[in-house]
Short mmCIF file of C-alpha atoms in Angstrom, two decimals:
data_model
loop_
_atom_site.label_atom_id
_atom_site.label_comp_id
_atom_site.label_asym_id
_atom_site.label_seq_id
_atom_site.Cartn_x
_atom_site.Cartn_y
_atom_site.Cartn_z
CA VAL B 1 -29.12 64.98 276.00
CA MET B 2 -27.64 62.66 272.93
CA GLU B 3 -30.94 60.81 271.95
CA ILE B 4 -32.66 64.04 271.49
CA VAL B 5 -29.82 65.28 269.52
CA LEU B 6 -29.74 62.11 267.49
CA LYS B 7 -33.73 61.37 267.37
CA GLU B 8 -35.30 65.19 267.56
CA LEU B 9 -33.10 67.28 266.26
CA SER B 10 -31.76 67.74 262.72
CA GLY B 11 -28.17 68.14 261.45
CA ALA B 12 -26.43 65.45 264.10
CA ASN B 13 -22.87 64.86 263.11
CA ILE B 14 -20.10 63.05 265.56
CA GLU B 15 -18.97 66.61 267.16
CA ARG B 16 -22.78 67.27 268.34
CA ILE B 17 -22.99 63.50 269.67
CA VAL B 18 -19.61 63.59 271.36
CA ILE B 19 -20.48 67.11 273.00
CA ALA B 20 -23.91 65.72 273.90
CA LEU B 21 -22.27 62.70 275.91
CA LEU B 22 -19.94 65.05 277.62
CA HIS B 23 -21.45 68.19 278.24
CA ASP B 24 -21.86 67.87 282.07
CA VAL B 25 -18.72 66.15 282.46
CA LEU B 26 -16.83 69.43 283.64
CA GLU B 27 -19.53 70.29 286.16
CA ASP B 28 -20.25 66.45 287.32
CA ILE B 29 -16.66 64.70 287.46
CA PRO B 30 -14.40 66.32 289.97
CA GLY B 31 -10.81 66.95 288.62
CA TYR B 32 -12.22 66.57 284.97
CA SER B 33 -10.65 69.50 283.08
CA TYR B 34 -10.80 71.52 279.95
CA GLU B 35 -6.96 69.95 279.58
CA THR B 36 -8.24 66.32 279.56
CA LEU B 37 -10.89 67.34 277.20
CA TYR B 38 -8.45 68.96 275.05
CA THR B 39 -5.89 66.17 275.13
CA ILE B 40 -8.43 63.38 274.23
CA TYR B 41 -11.09 65.17 271.90
CA GLY B 42 -9.36 68.43 270.66
CA GLU B 43 -10.29 71.87 270.89
CA TYR B 44 -13.62 71.80 269.13
CA ILE B 45 -14.97 69.24 271.65
CA ALA B 46 -13.04 70.59 274.34
CA ASN B 47 -14.59 74.01 273.62
CA GLY B 48 -18.00 73.07 272.95
CA VAL B 49 -18.18 71.40 276.46
CA GLU B 50 -16.35 74.39 278.47
CA TYR B 51 -19.22 76.69 276.58
CA LEU B 52 -22.10 74.57 277.72
CA SER B 53 -20.55 74.19 281.54
CA LYS B 54 -21.76 76.19 284.16
CA LYS B 55 -19.11 77.48 286.90
CA LYS B 56 -19.97 77.56 290.59
CA TRP B 57 -21.95 80.42 291.53
CA TYR B 58 -19.44 81.62 293.84
CA ASP B 59 -16.99 82.15 291.11
CA TYR B 60 -18.94 85.10 290.68
CA PHE B 61 -18.25 87.14 293.63
CA SER B 62 -16.17 90.39 293.33
CA ALA B 63 -13.50 90.26 295.82
CA GLN B 64 -15.14 92.77 298.61
CA GLU B 65 -18.69 90.44 298.11
CA GLU B 66 -15.95 87.43 298.89
CA LEU B 67 -14.80 88.88 301.76
CA ALA B 68 -17.99 89.95 303.14
CA TYR B 69 -20.12 86.42 302.26
CA GLY B 70 -17.23 85.35 304.79
CA VAL B 71 -18.49 87.28 307.71
CA ALA B 72 -22.27 87.73 306.61
CA ASP B 73 -25.16 86.57 308.79
CA GLU B 74 -27.22 83.77 307.12
CA ASN B 75 -29.48 86.65 305.70
CA GLY B 76 -26.67 88.34 304.22
CA LYS B 77 -24.98 85.30 302.65
CA ASN B 78 -28.52 84.47 301.12
CA ILE B 79 -28.32 88.00 299.20
CA LEU B 80 -24.57 87.84 298.29
CA LYS B 81 -25.70 84.10 296.98
CA TYR B 82 -28.68 85.29 295.17
CA MET B 83 -26.76 88.29 293.60
CA ALA B 84 -23.62 85.96 292.37
CA LYS B 85 -26.02 83.29 291.14
CA ASP B 86 -27.85 85.96 288.75
CA ARG B 87 -24.85 87.06 287.53
CA ARG B 88 -23.72 83.73 286.62
CA ASP B 89 -27.45 82.93 284.82
CA THR B 90 -26.97 86.38 283.03
CA GLU B 91 -23.46 85.63 281.72
CA TYR B 92 -24.01 81.65 281.20
CA PHE B 93 -27.40 81.98 279.45
CA GLY B 94 -26.47 85.30 277.86
CA HIS B 95 -23.98 83.76 275.55
CA LEU B 96 -26.94 81.60 274.17
CA GLY B 97 -26.82 83.56 270.90
CA ASN B 98 -23.27 83.49 270.14
CA LEU B 99 -23.17 79.85 270.19
CA ASN B 100 -22.49 77.87 266.60
CA ASP B 101 -24.99 75.22 265.63
CA ASP B 102 -23.38 72.41 267.00
CA TYR B 103 -23.10 73.77 270.56
CA LEU B 104 -26.48 75.57 270.70
CA ALA B 105 -28.26 72.22 269.52
CA VAL B 106 -26.31 70.32 272.29
CA LYS B 107 -27.49 73.08 274.73
CA MET B 108 -30.87 73.26 273.52
CA ALA B 109 -31.21 69.39 273.72
CA ASP B 110 -30.11 69.84 277.16
CA ARG B 111 -32.82 72.34 278.06
CA ILE B 112 -35.30 70.06 276.49
CA HIS B 113 -34.24 67.07 278.52
CA ASN B 114 -33.86 69.19 282.09
CA LEU B 115 -37.76 70.34 281.31
CA ARG B 116 -38.91 66.32 280.33
CA THR B 117 -37.54 65.58 284.06
CA MET B 118 -38.79 68.66 286.08
CA ASP B 119 -42.08 66.66 287.30
CA VAL B 120 -40.39 65.56 290.50
CA PHE B 121 -38.96 68.77 291.06
CA SER B 122 -40.58 71.55 293.36
CA SER B 123 -43.18 74.60 292.01
CA ASN B 124 -40.30 76.89 292.45
CA LYS B 125 -37.82 75.22 291.10
CA ILE B 126 -40.12 74.20 288.13
CA HIS B 127 -41.01 78.06 287.66
CA ARG B 128 -37.23 78.84 287.83
CA LYS B 129 -36.70 76.67 284.67
CA LEU B 130 -39.56 77.57 282.79
CA SER B 131 -38.59 81.61 283.57
CA GLN B 132 -35.19 80.75 282.36
CA THR B 133 -36.71 78.91 279.29
CA GLU B 134 -38.79 81.76 278.19
CA LYS B 135 -36.34 84.44 278.95
CA TYR B 136 -32.98 82.93 277.14
CA PHE B 137 -34.05 80.02 275.43
CA LEU B 138 -37.29 79.98 273.21
CA PRO B 139 -36.01 83.65 271.86
CA ILE B 140 -32.81 82.03 270.30
CA ALA B 141 -34.51 78.86 269.29
CA LYS B 142 -37.31 80.99 267.46
CA GLU B 143 -34.51 82.63 265.38
CA LYS B 144 -31.96 79.75 264.88
CA MET B 145 -33.53 76.39 265.77
CA PRO B 146 -37.13 76.06 264.82
CA GLU B 147 -37.74 72.40 266.18
CA ALA B 148 -35.82 72.99 269.17
CA TYR B 149 -38.56 76.02 269.64
CA LEU B 150 -41.50 73.59 269.34
CA LEU B 151 -40.16 71.06 271.43
CA LEU B 152 -39.08 73.50 274.33
CA ASN B 153 -42.78 74.85 273.41
CA ASN B 154 -44.35 71.76 274.13
CA GLU B 155 -42.59 71.08 277.41
CA VAL B 156 -43.46 74.37 278.77
CA ASP B 157 -47.07 73.79 278.24
CA ARG B 158 -47.00 70.59 279.71
CA LEU B 159 -45.24 71.73 282.94
CA ARG B 160 -47.77 75.06 283.20
CA LYS B 161 -50.10 72.62 282.97
CA LEU B 162 -48.75 70.38 285.99
CA ILE B 163 -47.98 73.59 288.51
#
């Protein structure tokens, strides 16, 4: 992701580079928190990493759904999980248009990287990523980041040929 920010998107600066390096730390390192990022890197970088981090799907349950999940059969659990993931995606991807240029550049670089590494995944997962990219990323990139738009389009076209 950092390499894409540096070499393929214009406007690289130290904040983008650091956010790119840390973009998954809150999702991937247990116990690593916003407060830790804030203490070490300051508010701007900590906010950027937090804005780019996905919460766990179960954080999107209502109180009633959480209770229902605990007693539901496997089919019911799958339905509730799907609903929670759909809410998460809508919120998580829905805020892309509100990100500043630094945060958006890192998010676009992350999606470009994700698409470039999808070859080994199932067709279903590739379809899901392509659908998200077309629905959420391409319109924002077309409007705000033409370089990212071209790179994303190239990856979408490449993956469509694979599946």
